[in-house]
mmCIF file of C-alpha atoms in Angstrom:
data_model
loop_
_atom_site.group_PDB
_atom_site.id
_atom_site.type_symbol
_atom_site.label_atom_id
_atom_site.label_comp_id
_atom_site.label_asym_id
_atom_site.label_seq_id
_atom_site.Cartn_x
_atom_site.Cartn_y
_atom_site.Cartn_z
ATOM 1 C CA MET H 338 79.679 220.873 114.631
ATOM 2 C CA GLY H 339 77.254 223.875 114.345
ATOM 3 C CA LYS H 340 74.003 223.761 112.213
ATOM 4 C CA LYS H 341 75.369 226.332 109.594
ATOM 5 C CA THR H 342 78.578 224.053 109.142
ATOM 6 C CA THR H 343 76.234 220.902 109.147
ATOM 7 C CA GLY H 344 73.959 222.551 106.349
ATOM 8 C CA ARG H 345 76.964 223.541 104.155
ATOM 9 C CA MET H 346 78.275 219.852 104.136
ATOM 10 C CA VAL H 347 74.937 218.445 103.288
ATOM 11 C CA LEU H 348 74.548 220.839 100.484
ATOM 12 C CA LEU H 349 78.070 220.227 99.282
ATOM 13 C CA THR H 350 77.568 216.508 99.317
ATOM 14 C CA ALA H 351 74.375 216.773 97.388
ATOM 15 C CA VAL H 352 76.186 219.082 94.693
ATOM 16 C CA ILE H 353 79.157 216.546 94.352
ATOM 17 C CA LEU H 354 76.722 213.418 93.983
ATOM 18 C CA SER H 355 74.502 215.473 91.447
ATOM 19 C CA ALA H 356 77.655 216.159 89.394
ATOM 20 C CA SER H 357 78.364 212.605 89.166
ATOM 21 C CA ASN H 358 74.899 211.792 88.199
ATOM 22 C CA ILE H 359 74.473 209.442 91.123
ATOM 23 C CA LYS H 360 71.388 209.076 93.144
ATOM 24 C CA ILE H 361 71.780 208.619 97.063
ATOM 25 C CA THR H 362 69.131 207.283 99.186
ATOM 26 C CA ALA H 363 69.335 206.615 102.978
ATOM 27 C CA ALA H 364 66.673 204.165 104.236
ATOM 28 C CA SER H 365 67.328 205.025 107.823
ATOM 29 C CA THR H 366 69.982 206.032 110.451
ATOM 30 C CA GLY H 367 72.766 203.813 110.349
ATOM 31 C CA ASP H 368 71.801 202.098 107.170
ATOM 32 C CA ILE H 369 74.445 201.838 104.474
ATOM 33 C CA ILE H 370 73.814 204.399 101.840
ATOM 34 C CA ARG H 371 73.042 202.771 98.490
ATOM 35 C CA ALA H 372 74.061 204.331 95.149
ATOM 36 C CA THR H 373 71.817 203.326 92.128
ATOM 37 C CA ALA H 374 72.322 204.387 88.546
ATOM 38 C CA GLY H 375 69.223 202.962 86.710
ATOM 39 C CA PHE H 376 70.521 199.550 86.345
ATOM 40 C CA ASP H 377 68.460 197.819 88.932
ATOM 41 C CA ARG H 378 67.529 194.827 86.929
ATOM 42 C CA ILE H 379 71.049 194.028 85.690
ATOM 43 C CA ALA H 380 72.378 194.582 89.197
ATOM 44 C CA ALA H 381 69.764 192.157 90.499
ATOM 45 C CA GLY H 382 71.059 189.499 88.149
ATOM 46 C CA VAL H 383 71.437 188.897 84.304
ATOM 47 C CA ASP H 384 69.720 186.291 82.374
ATOM 48 C CA TYR H 385 72.179 185.480 79.810
ATOM 49 C CA GLY H 386 69.703 183.454 77.880
ATOM 50 C CA GLN H 387 67.464 186.577 77.173
ATOM 51 C CA ILE H 388 70.077 189.101 76.971
ATOM 52 C CA ASP H 389 72.904 189.458 74.504
ATOM 53 C CA PRO H 390 76.142 188.408 76.360
ATOM 54 C CA GLY H 391 78.038 191.588 74.969
ATOM 55 C CA LYS H 392 75.180 193.854 75.905
ATOM 56 C CA ALA H 393 75.021 192.221 79.374
ATOM 57 C CA GLU H 394 78.707 192.505 79.963
ATOM 58 C CA LYS H 395 78.741 196.241 79.012
ATOM 59 C CA ALA H 396 75.733 196.884 81.299
ATOM 60 C CA VAL H 397 77.541 195.119 84.216
ATOM 61 C CA ALA H 398 80.761 197.194 83.635
ATOM 62 C CA ALA H 399 78.438 200.297 83.515
ATOM 63 C CA VAL H 400 76.964 199.241 87.019
ATOM 64 C CA GLU H 401 80.578 198.865 88.344
ATOM 65 C CA GLU H 402 81.760 201.802 87.144
ATOM 66 C CA ARG H 403 78.791 203.857 88.652
ATOM 67 C CA ARG H 404 79.249 202.095 91.908
ATOM 68 C CA LYS H 405 82.925 203.006 92.036
ATOM 69 C CA GLU H 406 82.000 206.659 91.081
ATOM 70 C CA ALA H 407 79.224 206.420 93.931
ATOM 71 C CA GLU H 408 81.963 205.127 96.453
ATOM 72 C CA GLU H 409 84.550 207.817 95.432
ATOM 73 C CA ALA H 410 82.106 210.698 95.585
ATOM 74 C CA LEU H 411 80.787 209.483 99.088
ATOM 75 C CA GLN H 412 84.437 209.248 100.111
ATOM 76 C CA GLU H 413 85.113 212.768 98.713
ATOM 77 C CA ALA H 414 82.177 214.149 100.697
ATOM 78 C CA GLN H 415 83.137 212.442 103.907
ATOM 79 C CA ASN H 416 86.587 213.807 103.672
ATOM 80 C CA ILE H 417 85.201 217.170 103.370
ATOM 81 C CA ILE H 418 82.781 216.798 106.241
ATOM 82 C CA ASP H 419 85.700 215.405 108.361
ATOM 83 C CA GLU H 420 88.075 218.349 107.297
ATOM 84 C CA ALA H 421 85.230 220.661 108.229
ATOM 85 C CA VAL H 422 84.535 219.182 111.584
ATOM 86 C CA ASP H 423 88.380 218.969 112.479
ATOM 87 C CA ALA H 424 88.514 222.807 111.370
ATOM 88 C CA GLU H 425 85.290 223.634 113.629
ATOM 89 C CA ILE H 426 86.940 221.771 116.512
ATOM 90 C CA LEU H 427 90.162 223.549 116.188
ATOM 91 C CA GLU H 428 88.350 226.791 115.949
ATOM 92 C CA THR H 429 86.337 226.311 118.914
ATOM 93 C CA ALA H 430 89.514 225.238 120.800
ATOM 94 C CA GLU H 431 91.343 228.190 119.796
ATOM 95 C CA ALA H 432 88.339 230.436 120.443
ATOM 96 C CA GLN H 433 88.121 228.830 124.048
ATOM 97 C CA LYS H 434 91.724 229.317 124.647
ATOM 98 C CA GLU H 435 91.672 233.013 123.632
ATOM 99 C CA ALA H 436 88.621 233.424 125.983
ATOM 100 C CA ASN H 437 90.273 231.713 128.553
ATOM 101 C CA SER H 438 93.435 233.925 128.275
ATOM 102 C CA VAL H 439 91.311 237.232 128.192
ATOM 103 C CA ASP H 440 89.195 236.133 131.222
ATOM 104 C CA ASN H 441 92.017 234.806 133.106
ATOM 105 C CA LEU H 442 94.952 237.140 133.106
ATOM 106 C CA TRP H 443 95.930 236.273 136.537
ATOM 107 C CA GLY H 444 92.430 236.818 137.826
ATOM 108 C CA TYR H 445 91.686 240.074 136.021
ATOM 109 C CA THR H 446 89.151 240.499 133.292
ATOM 110 C CA ASN H 447 90.078 244.177 132.408
ATOM 111 C CA LEU H 448 93.761 244.619 133.486
ATOM 112 C CA GLY H 449 95.611 247.762 134.254
ATOM 113 C CA MET H 450 99.232 248.121 135.061
ATOM 114 C CA ALA H 451 100.750 251.258 136.927
ATOM 115 C CA GLN H 452 103.082 253.051 134.493
ATOM 116 C CA VAL H 453 105.098 255.255 137.000
ATOM 117 C CA ASP H 454 108.658 255.843 138.225
ATOM 118 C CA ASN H 455 107.581 255.647 141.926
ATOM 119 C CA HIS H 456 103.794 255.434 143.101
ATOM 120 C CA LEU H 457 100.546 255.869 141.552
ATOM 121 C CA ASN H 458 98.034 257.689 144.075
ATOM 122 C CA VAL H 459 94.645 255.995 144.350
ATOM 123 C CA ARG H 460 91.863 258.455 145.340
ATOM 124 C CA ASP H 461 88.325 258.032 146.807
ATOM 125 C CA LYS H 462 87.054 259.956 143.990
ATOM 126 C CA ALA H 463 87.784 260.933 140.368
ATOM 127 C CA GLY H 464 90.052 264.131 140.604
ATOM 128 C CA GLU H 465 93.298 265.521 142.214
ATOM 129 C CA ASP H 466 91.012 267.015 145.320
ATOM 130 C CA GLY H 467 90.195 263.330 146.243
ATOM 131 C CA GLU H 468 91.648 261.867 149.323
ATOM 132 C CA LEU H 469 94.245 259.149 149.079
ATOM 133 C CA VAL H 470 92.970 255.603 149.883
ATOM 134 C CA GLY H 471 96.216 253.749 148.645
ATOM 135 C CA LYS H 472 99.163 253.826 146.376
ATOM 136 C CA MET H 473 99.867 251.471 143.481
ATOM 137 C CA THR H 474 103.843 250.832 143.080
ATOM 138 C CA LYS H 475 105.397 250.597 139.678
ATOM 139 C CA ASN H 476 104.033 247.823 137.822
ATOM 140 C CA ALA H 477 101.295 246.949 140.100
ATOM 141 C CA ALA H 478 98.110 245.487 138.705
ATOM 142 C CA CYS H 479 94.559 246.465 139.160
ATOM 143 C CA GLU H 480 91.073 245.635 137.628
ATOM 144 C CA ILE H 481 89.520 248.576 135.685
ATOM 145 C CA LEU H 482 85.907 248.747 136.780
ATOM 146 C CA SER H 483 85.108 251.824 134.546
ATOM 147 C CA VAL H 484 86.595 254.881 132.947
ATOM 148 C CA GLU H 485 85.266 258.439 133.830
ATOM 149 C CA GLY H 486 86.885 260.955 131.391
ATOM 150 C CA ASP H 487 90.685 260.955 132.703
ATOM 151 C CA TRP H 488 89.899 258.876 135.624
ATOM 152 C CA ALA H 489 89.636 255.204 135.963
ATOM 153 C CA HIS H 490 87.706 253.432 138.776
ATOM 154 C CA VAL H 491 90.186 250.683 139.779
ATOM 155 C CA LYS H 492 90.400 247.816 142.547
ATOM 156 C CA SER H 493 93.869 246.640 143.289
ATOM 157 C CA GLY H 494 94.276 244.314 146.281
ATOM 158 C CA LYS H 495 92.390 245.779 148.965
ATOM 159 C CA VAL H 496 92.371 249.210 147.722
ATOM 160 C CA GLU H 497 89.554 250.427 145.463
ATOM 161 C CA GLY H 498 89.411 254.014 143.949
ATOM 162 C CA TYR H 499 90.513 256.170 141.254
ATOM 163 C CA VAL H 500 93.644 256.738 139.314
ATOM 164 C CA HIS H 501 94.481 258.975 136.348
ATOM 165 C CA THR H 502 94.558 257.089 133.237
ATOM 166 C CA ASP H 503 97.768 258.876 131.904
ATOM 167 C CA TYR H 504 99.531 256.515 134.298
ATOM 168 C CA LEU H 505 97.741 253.368 133.607
ATOM 169 C CA LEU H 506 98.423 250.892 130.944
ATOM 170 C CA THR H 507 95.507 249.096 129.472
ATOM 171 C CA GLY H 508 94.510 246.280 126.905
ATOM 172 C CA GLU H 509 97.481 244.620 125.047
ATOM 173 C CA GLU H 510 100.086 246.913 126.624
ATOM 174 C CA ALA H 511 98.940 245.941 130.161
ATOM 175 C CA ARG H 512 98.891 242.061 129.122
ATOM 176 C CA LYS H 513 102.582 242.535 127.852
ATOM 177 C CA LYS H 514 103.922 244.470 130.853
ATOM 178 C CA ALA H 515 102.237 241.853 133.218
ATOM 179 C CA GLN H 516 103.948 239.081 131.370
ATOM 180 C CA GLU H 517 107.275 240.915 132.143
ATOM 181 C CA VAL H 518 106.782 241.356 135.665
ATOM 182 C CA VAL H 519 104.591 238.436 136.934
ATOM 183 C CA TYR H 520 106.315 236.250 139.212
ATOM 184 C CA VAL H 521 105.473 232.829 140.963
ATOM 185 C CA VAL H 522 104.837 232.530 144.616
ATOM 186 C CA ALA H 523 104.076 229.833 147.068
ATOM 187 C CA LYS H 524 101.147 230.790 149.313
ATOM 188 C CA VAL H 525 101.410 229.153 152.591
ATOM 189 C CA ASN H 526 98.124 227.042 153.482
ATOM 190 C CA THR H 527 99.197 225.588 156.910
ATOM 191 C CA GLN H 528 99.560 227.248 160.332
ATOM 192 C CA THR H 529 103.579 227.357 160.020
ATOM 193 C CA LEU H 530 105.526 226.299 157.106
ATOM 194 C CA LYS H 531 108.991 224.803 157.639
ATOM 195 C CA VAL H 532 111.612 226.433 155.165
ATOM 196 C CA ARG H 533 114.353 224.268 154.836
ATOM 197 C CA GLU H 534 118.073 224.210 153.439
ATOM 198 C CA GLN H 535 117.634 221.391 151.006
ATOM 199 C CA PRO H 536 114.607 219.688 149.551
ATOM 200 C CA ASN H 537 114.157 216.874 152.166
ATOM 201 C CA THR H 538 112.899 216.591 155.731
ATOM 202 C CA ASP H 539 116.411 215.390 157.175
ATOM 203 C CA CYS H 540 117.864 219.011 156.317
ATOM 204 C CA PRO H 541 117.862 221.796 159.071
ATOM 205 C CA VAL H 542 114.966 224.239 159.240
ATOM 206 C CA ILE H 543 115.962 227.645 158.522
ATOM 207 C CA THR H 544 112.771 229.449 159.695
ATOM 208 C CA LEU H 545 109.002 229.235 159.955
ATOM 209 C CA VAL H 546 106.774 231.150 158.016
ATOM 210 C CA ALA H 547 103.076 232.106 158.773
ATOM 211 C CA GLN H 548 100.040 231.129 156.985
ATOM 212 C CA ASP H 549 98.902 233.168 153.893
ATOM 213 C CA GLU H 550 102.268 234.420 153.617
ATOM 214 C CA ARG H 551 103.741 234.288 150.091
ATOM 215 C CA LEU H 552 107.402 233.284 149.077
ATOM 216 C CA GLU H 553 108.975 233.937 145.782
ATOM 217 C CA VAL H 554 109.339 230.718 143.800
ATOM 218 C CA VAL H 555 112.478 230.125 141.749
ATOM 219 C CA GLU H 556 111.598 226.577 140.513
ATOM 220 C CA GLN H 557 108.870 224.181 141.206
ATOM 221 C CA GLN H 558 110.446 220.675 141.357
ATOM 222 C CA SER H 559 108.748 217.430 140.515
ATOM 223 C CA ASP H 560 109.418 215.819 143.689
ATOM 224 C CA GLY H 561 106.963 217.830 145.669
ATOM 225 C CA TRP H 562 109.436 220.557 146.694
ATOM 226 C CA ALA H 563 109.809 224.129 145.639
ATOM 227 C CA LYS H 564 112.804 226.242 145.447
ATOM 228 C CA ILE H 565 112.327 229.580 146.909
ATOM 229 C CA MET H 566 114.080 232.901 147.592
ATOM 230 C CA LEU H 567 114.002 233.524 151.332
ATOM 231 C CA ASP H 568 115.007 237.211 150.783
ATOM 232 C CA ASP H 569 118.334 236.972 148.924
ATOM 233 C CA GLU H 570 119.021 233.238 149.778
ATOM 234 C CA GLU H 571 117.786 229.973 148.138
ATOM 235 C CA ALA H 572 115.823 227.482 150.264
ATOM 236 C CA TYR H 573 113.020 225.079 150.006
ATOM 237 C CA VAL H 574 109.453 224.324 151.095
ATOM 238 C CA SER H 575 107.248 221.392 150.641
ATOM 239 C CA THR H 576 104.255 222.100 148.157
ATOM 240 C CA ASP H 577 102.217 219.645 150.162
ATOM 241 C CA TYR H 578 101.618 222.957 152.603
ATOM 242 C CA CYS H 579 101.580 225.705 150.056
ATOM 243 C CA VAL H 580 99.907 226.532 146.735
ATOM 244 C CA VAL H 581 102.056 227.515 143.923
ATOM 245 C CA GLU H 582 100.438 230.344 141.499
ATOM 246 C CA GLU H 583 101.438 233.367 139.571
ATOM 247 C CA GLU H 584 100.925 236.766 141.138
ATOM 248 C CA LEU H 585 101.207 240.314 140.145
ATOM 249 C CA GLU H 586 101.840 243.316 142.645
ATOM 250 C CA THR H 587 98.838 245.098 144.102
ATOM 251 C CA ALA H 588 98.301 248.555 145.800
ATOM 252 C CA VAL H 589 99.287 249.327 149.296
ATOM 253 C CA THR H 590 96.514 250.515 151.631
ATOM 254 C CA MET H 591 96.878 253.822 153.527
ATOM 255 C CA LYS H 592 96.571 251.458 156.637
ATOM 256 C CA GLU H 593 99.811 250.140 155.626
ATOM 257 C CA LEU H 594 101.297 253.570 155.262
ATOM 258 C CA LEU H 595 99.941 255.260 158.512
ATOM 259 C CA TYR H 596 101.156 255.108 162.113
ATOM 260 C CA GLY H 597 99.951 254.961 165.705
ATOM 261 C CA ASN H 598 99.732 257.658 168.279
ATOM 262 C CA GLY H 599 102.851 258.543 170.313
ATOM 263 C CA ILE H 600 105.194 258.009 167.483
ATOM 264 C CA SER H 601 108.094 260.775 167.101
ATOM 265 C CA ASN H 602 108.225 262.897 163.927
ATOM 266 C CA THR H 603 111.668 261.445 163.285
ATOM 267 C CA ARG H 604 110.384 257.864 163.242
ATOM 268 C CA ILE H 605 107.495 258.831 160.831
ATOM 269 C CA ASP H 606 109.652 260.692 158.661
ATOM 270 C CA LEU H 607 112.265 257.983 158.465
ATOM 271 C CA CYS H 608 109.647 255.445 157.532
ATOM 272 C CA GLN H 609 107.979 257.537 155.014
ATOM 273 C CA TYR H 610 111.385 258.278 153.536
ATOM 274 C CA ALA H 611 112.396 254.516 153.366
ATOM 275 C CA LYS H 612 108.988 253.634 151.582
ATOM 276 C CA GLN H 613 109.489 255.979 148.749
ATOM 277 C CA PHE H 614 112.154 253.645 147.511
ATOM 278 C CA VAL H 615 109.784 250.571 147.405
ATOM 279 C CA GLY H 616 110.043 248.923 143.856
ATOM 280 C CA ASN H 617 113.770 250.108 143.292
ATOM 281 C CA PRO H 618 116.196 247.206 142.706
ATOM 282 C CA TYR H 619 118.059 244.853 145.117
ATOM 283 C CA VAL H 620 121.820 244.705 144.540
ATOM 284 C CA TRP H 621 123.980 242.705 146.676
ATOM 285 C CA GLY H 622 126.679 244.676 148.405
ATOM 286 C CA GLY H 623 124.980 247.856 147.107
ATOM 287 C CA THR H 624 123.968 250.946 149.299
ATOM 288 C CA SER H 625 122.097 253.122 146.695
ATOM 289 C CA LEU H 626 118.612 253.503 147.314
ATOM 290 C CA THR H 627 117.928 254.380 143.804
ATOM 291 C CA LYS H 628 120.207 252.402 141.930
ATOM 292 C CA GLY H 629 120.358 249.381 144.369
ATOM 293 C CA ALA H 630 120.996 248.101 147.762
ATOM 294 C CA ASP H 631 120.922 245.011 149.743
ATOM 295 C CA CYS H 632 119.128 244.600 152.850
ATOM 296 C CA SER H 633 121.768 246.258 155.303
ATOM 297 C CA GLY H 634 122.808 248.678 152.883
ATOM 298 C CA PHE H 635 119.127 249.899 152.389
ATOM 299 C CA VAL H 636 118.768 250.184 156.286
ATOM 300 C CA GLN H 637 122.242 251.839 156.481
ATOM 301 C CA SER H 638 121.568 254.392 153.754
ATOM 302 C CA VAL H 639 118.006 255.434 155.255
ATOM 303 C CA PHE H 640 119.393 255.861 158.781
ATOM 304 C CA LYS H 641 122.424 257.848 157.361
ATOM 305 C CA HIS H 642 119.940 260.259 155.736
ATOM 306 C CA PHE H 643 118.671 261.055 159.305
ATOM 307 C CA GLY H 644 122.417 261.552 160.697
ATOM 308 C CA VAL H 645 122.181 258.090 162.316
ATOM 309 C CA SER H 646 125.418 255.997 161.464
ATOM 310 C CA LEU H 647 125.301 252.156 161.554
ATOM 311 C CA PRO H 648 127.648 249.189 160.544
ATOM 312 C CA ARG H 649 127.422 247.815 157.089
ATOM 313 C CA SER H 650 126.342 244.310 157.619
ATOM 314 C CA SER H 651 123.109 242.803 159.192
ATOM 315 C CA ARG H 652 125.393 240.689 161.661
ATOM 316 C CA GLN H 653 126.973 244.013 162.640
ATOM 317 C CA GLN H 654 123.870 245.921 162.860
ATOM 318 C CA VAL H 655 122.147 243.626 165.334
ATOM 319 C CA GLY H 656 124.845 244.499 167.799
ATOM 320 C CA VAL H 657 123.576 248.349 167.942
ATOM 321 C CA GLY H 658 120.952 249.668 170.066
ATOM 322 C CA THR H 659 118.550 248.133 172.690
ATOM 323 C CA LYS H 660 116.961 244.704 172.614
ATOM 324 C CA ILE H 661 113.229 244.815 172.635
ATOM 325 C CA SER H 662 110.365 242.354 171.967
ATOM 326 C CA LEU H 663 108.311 242.259 168.752
ATOM 327 C CA ALA H 664 105.135 243.125 170.559
ATOM 328 C CA ASP H 665 106.998 246.518 171.675
ATOM 329 C CA ALA H 666 108.293 247.251 168.309
ATOM 330 C CA LYS H 667 107.622 250.912 166.926
ATOM 331 C CA PRO H 668 107.915 252.487 163.373
ATOM 332 C CA GLY H 669 111.856 252.871 162.932
ATOM 333 C CA ASP H 670 113.022 249.796 164.960
ATOM 334 C CA LEU H 671 115.003 247.228 163.029
ATOM 335 C CA ILE H 672 113.841 243.570 162.769
ATOM 336 C CA PHE H 673 116.600 240.854 162.084
ATOM 337 C CA TYR H 674 116.130 237.515 160.643
ATOM 338 C CA ALA H 675 118.452 234.343 160.823
ATOM 339 C CA LYS H 676 119.732 231.270 159.175
ATOM 340 C CA GLY H 677 120.760 228.437 161.292
ATOM 341 C CA GLY H 678 121.112 230.856 164.253
ATOM 342 C CA THR H 679 123.192 233.316 162.279
ATOM 343 C CA ILE H 680 121.648 236.797 161.516
ATOM 344 C CA ASN H 681 121.405 237.256 157.668
ATOM 345 C CA HIS H 682 118.953 239.759 157.025
ATOM 346 C CA VAL H 683 117.455 243.059 158.437
ATOM 347 C CA ALA H 684 114.385 245.027 157.687
ATOM 348 C CA LEU H 685 112.964 248.231 159.047
ATOM 349 C CA TYR H 686 109.578 248.199 161.028
ATOM 350 C CA ILE H 687 106.951 250.633 159.637
ATOM 351 C CA GLY H 688 104.112 249.913 162.006
ATOM 352 C CA ASP H 689 100.852 247.906 161.549
ATOM 353 C CA GLY H 690 102.851 244.583 161.492
ATOM 354 C CA GLN H 691 104.714 245.680 158.472
ATOM 355 C CA VAL H 692 108.385 246.051 157.506
ATOM 356 C CA VAL H 693 110.175 247.530 154.381
ATOM 357 C CA HIS H 694 113.322 245.946 153.149
ATOM 358 C CA ALA H 695 115.374 245.236 150.296
ATOM 359 C CA SER H 696 114.394 241.498 149.895
ATOM 360 C CA SER H 697 115.808 239.957 146.777
ATOM 361 C CA PRO H 698 116.925 240.331 143.136
ATOM 362 C CA LYS H 699 113.587 239.477 141.945
ATOM 363 C CA THR H 700 111.289 241.668 144.228
ATOM 364 C CA GLY H 701 113.680 244.507 145.018
ATOM 365 C CA ILE H 702 112.820 246.810 147.882
ATOM 366 C CA ARG H 703 109.231 245.836 149.184
ATOM 367 C CA ILE H 704 106.681 245.907 152.038
ATOM 368 C CA SER H 705 106.135 242.606 153.783
ATOM 369 C CA ASN H 706 104.597 241.418 157.007
ATOM 370 C CA ALA H 707 107.109 241.629 159.840
ATOM 371 C CA THR H 708 106.343 237.888 160.425
ATOM 372 C CA TYR H 709 106.786 236.884 156.880
ATOM 373 C CA ARG H 710 109.565 234.594 158.421
ATOM 374 C CA THR H 711 110.479 234.036 162.102
ATOM 375 C CA PRO H 712 111.989 237.147 163.512
ATOM 376 C CA ALA H 713 115.501 236.540 165.413
ATOM 377 C CA ALA H 714 115.848 239.757 166.993
ATOM 378 C CA VAL H 715 114.273 243.309 167.401
ATOM 379 C CA LYS H 716 116.545 246.190 168.037
ATOM 380 C CA ARG H 717 115.771 249.990 168.986
ATOM 381 C CA VAL H 718 118.128 252.544 167.707
ATOM 382 C CA LEU H 719 116.059 255.540 167.533
ATOM 383 C CA PRO H 720 115.037 257.236 170.855
#
């Protein structure tokens, strides 16, 4: 309890006892507080031979009444003190809780959220003439470092730069938006994590996931397993080999958006075209790049835009083109993934070890590492 509260309680106790005409003395710490009312000689003993019995009885009754008044006053004072202590403890706890919620918004102390339909450009300086250093997708989070006029200096993931404040939610609006879009991930903390069909070690392994990859968690179970979404299918991982935590999307670096030398314009244009739909919804059976597509529908529609016809499903698409190794993959090649030896997912390789794909209903169209799960096949369709 703080000094101000302690002082108020002492003063209040004194007022209550004074109003009761009771004198309080404390001999030392831990001593029982004694109430005396000017009847010391009677309290010490009554000599009925010297004092009129009637007067003595009245005096004893008066002493008893004063004693009760003292006890009641002391109890009332103690109740007030206890209530004040409880209130201050609660107030301190609430203040600490509020401080924690402010200082621990998923690791952000001054949270900003991208409010755009597609991408928010991050530039190396405040102004439209600044060079692009990255892009924040819709609802991506950032730490607001400072504000300079209409521009905010932010850090989002690996990207640090400036964004226009017209497209940035801050304060309570940012917190509410973050609560809407935050998701739970399992971050792999072992060299390779086995993803299984069921929450036990006796069932088949679907695929292996590399260290530091993040898997979307559907449910954390009490038996040491987490149900995850492996793209658009449910699977399980042991929480002994991953850390389950909440996470917000962050910016994509320009390195993740650029390509190496010797890549044809068609491949670059195709990948750039595909990436503009990042953040759009996943819809099973869908082929719309804006309203929703599944993995094969997304790839089919992207290639169709460039006059290339592909079959509808990933199992059919893997039969098209030339088989190559992952090491030889170029932007525009297709990477396939399998479950139990059967192809069940396809992604478009965009260079620098990255793929863009329609992943799951929760994450929609997104960019991932090409080895976020073990590739089953790599096919080249474009020349």
